[in-house]
Amino acid sequence: MPVTVTIPRLGWNMEQGVFVGWLKQDGDTVRPGDLLFKLEGEKATEEIETLDGGTLRIPPDAPQPGATVAVGAVIGYLLQPGEADLPAAPDAPPVPASTAAQPDEPPTSPSVRRMLRERGIDPRALPGTGPGGRVTAEDVVRASTTVPAARQEPAISPRARRVAAELNVDYTRVRGTGRTGRIRERDIRVAAAPKGPAPTMAAALTPARKTIAARMLESQRTTAPVTLHAHPDATNLVNLREQFKTVARTDSARPVPSYTDFLIKLVGAALEQHPLLASRWTDDGIRPPDAIHIGVAVDVDSGLVVPVVRDVPKLGLREVAAQSRELIDRARGSRLTTRDMQGGCFTITNLGAYGIDTFTPIINPPECAILGVGRIDRKPVVQDDKIVARDQIALSLTFDHRIVDGAPAARFLQTICQLIENPGPYLST
């Protein structure tokens, strides 16, 4: 009997997800352990591994990329040796007329039909080179290269494509604000917003938005948050980064660490001196961390995700920068796994790029504290009875007063300030 391919549960509360796409083609031979398809859950997009082998059969009614699917839904089959095709099922629902091939359309496989839809190509305009005039993937690729540049679709994220369909927005007329002009979900929603006074309409809540809302409310209900602010001198930090830039101009293999990379490393050193700020509240008492893993808040299409840089004190600055860059790239490409966002004991959120000074970050439960980072601004200060220009960085530390009192939290923030003012010993590698 064929083995069914079903939608797994990626989290305890997950009831449905978003099907991102297949990683194998219809008819491919699949082995146990192969990555079969991508599924977006509450907070992450996972590449789903198969435990069985066989020949992949994708039925005509399988979900399309961007479709919402229920946990447990059957989306495909793995044919076992000796099975030529799926057994006939008398009670199987017929393929809807809207998805069936028109009489004058050439025969195509489901995967080729997806390629045709994605490229906006009419199959009736293609001479198929396969058996019996069948349109093949090579035919579609060849036709795509002849499509005028003006007809090529803009880069768009899977989520933005789905929202565009839901809101009836022609995304080919939308200007993207993502990297290299990529169209993001917020671009579609802005394009769909009424240009004048109109009745208020509720935006649909995505699984990711619901998860973010639940965690923020959990934080407010279960912690006693207090926020401290500081403005340490960051001149030496700025000068150090300029040195990295100078080296990178002659050695492109040595990328320039970001200010967030600097702070991950410095905060890791401060947490070693003040482990209480990395502890968590449990029913058995206050539990210290097993290791220093620091989360970094990243803004993506779906909202906010917090991938975790692991074992920070054991890493050099370049290793921290490489791990951080990889996690951020995966976050923006919807390739984070659930494990990438687990195990953190402290979080850093940086809004400095938006011109923000101090703010009140919300603790990421079950962690004890979070550091908000504002902009670096050049200001006049008194030094040796003279007014000089110095770079200052705005910091906001929110901590759980159930675990940490004000004085220990202030000492921790003071340590971070001291490390920022004299970063050399910690950021030289």
Short mmCIF file of N, CA and C in Angstrom, two decimals, residues 31 36 69-70 77 88 93 113 127 151 166 178 198 203 210 214 217 271 308-309 333 337 351 399 424 427:
data_model
loop_
_atom_site.label_atom_id
_atom_site.label_comp_id
_atom_site.label_asym_id
_atom_site.label_seq_id
_atom_site.Cartn_x
_atom_site.Cartn_y
_atom_site.Cartn_z
N ARG A 31 14.14 8.61 -0.49
CA ARG A 31 14.73 7.69 0.50
C ARG A 31 14.45 8.20 1.91
N LEU A 36 11.39 16.48 2.12
CA LEU A 36 10.31 16.27 1.16
C LEU A 36 9.58 17.55 0.78
N VAL A 69 -3.05 24.56 5.26
CA VAL A 69 -3.32 23.12 5.35
C VAL A 69 -3.48 22.73 6.81
N ALA A 70 -4.38 21.78 7.06
CA ALA A 70 -4.64 21.31 8.42
C ALA A 70 -3.64 20.24 8.81
N TYR A 77 1.70 10.86 -1.72
CA TYR A 77 1.87 9.43 -1.45
C TYR A 77 3.27 9.00 -1.85
N ALA A 88 -7.20 2.82 -7.49
CA ALA A 88 -8.43 3.57 -7.76
C ALA A 88 -9.29 3.60 -6.51
N PRO A 93 -13.13 12.16 -4.46
CA PRO A 93 -13.82 13.28 -5.09
C PRO A 93 -13.20 13.60 -6.44
N ARG A 113 2.51 22.32 -14.38
CA ARG A 113 1.43 23.30 -14.30
C ARG A 113 1.76 24.39 -13.29
N PRO A 127 4.52 24.67 -27.74
CA PRO A 127 4.60 23.38 -28.43
C PRO A 127 5.31 22.38 -27.53
N ARG A 151 7.41 41.44 -18.90
CA ARG A 151 6.40 40.51 -18.44
C ARG A 151 6.90 39.62 -17.30
N GLU A 166 -5.39 36.84 -1.59
CA GLU A 166 -6.52 37.03 -0.67
C GLU A 166 -7.13 38.42 -0.79
N GLY A 178 11.66 45.31 0.13
CA GLY A 178 12.65 44.39 0.65
C GLY A 178 13.96 44.51 -0.09
N ALA A 198 -12.58 55.10 4.50
CA ALA A 198 -13.28 53.87 4.17
C ALA A 198 -13.59 53.14 5.47
N ALA A 203 -7.62 43.06 9.69
CA ALA A 203 -6.65 42.26 8.96
C ALA A 203 -6.65 40.84 9.52
N LYS A 210 -0.44 35.50 15.74
CA LYS A 210 -1.11 34.98 16.94
C LYS A 210 -0.09 34.52 17.98
N ALA A 214 0.42 36.08 21.71
CA ALA A 214 0.30 35.23 22.91
C ALA A 214 1.54 35.35 23.79
N LEU A 217 1.65 38.79 25.61
CA LEU A 217 0.72 38.82 26.74
C LEU A 217 1.21 37.93 27.89
N LEU A 271 27.27 38.69 31.07
CA LEU A 271 26.45 37.64 31.69
C LEU A 271 27.29 36.63 32.45
N VAL A 308 18.80 32.23 17.91
CA VAL A 308 19.69 32.20 19.07
C VAL A 308 21.13 31.90 18.65
N VAL A 309 22.06 32.77 19.05
CA VAL A 309 23.50 32.54 18.88
C VAL A 309 23.97 31.75 20.10
N GLY A 333 14.92 34.61 4.95
CA GLY A 333 14.55 33.69 3.88
C GLY A 333 13.55 32.64 4.31
N THR A 337 14.58 27.01 11.68
CA THR A 337 13.91 25.86 12.27
C THR A 337 13.50 26.21 13.71
N LEU A 351 17.03 48.70 17.70
CA LEU A 351 16.21 49.62 16.89
C LEU A 351 16.99 50.87 16.50
N PHE A 399 14.20 44.06 32.96
CA PHE A 399 14.47 42.84 33.71
C PHE A 399 13.25 42.47 34.55
N GLY A 424 38.20 46.71 23.46
CA GLY A 424 39.33 46.06 22.82
C GLY A 424 39.60 44.63 23.24
N LEU A 427 36.90 42.22 21.78
CA LEU A 427 36.50 42.27 20.37
C LEU A 427 37.69 42.26 19.43
#
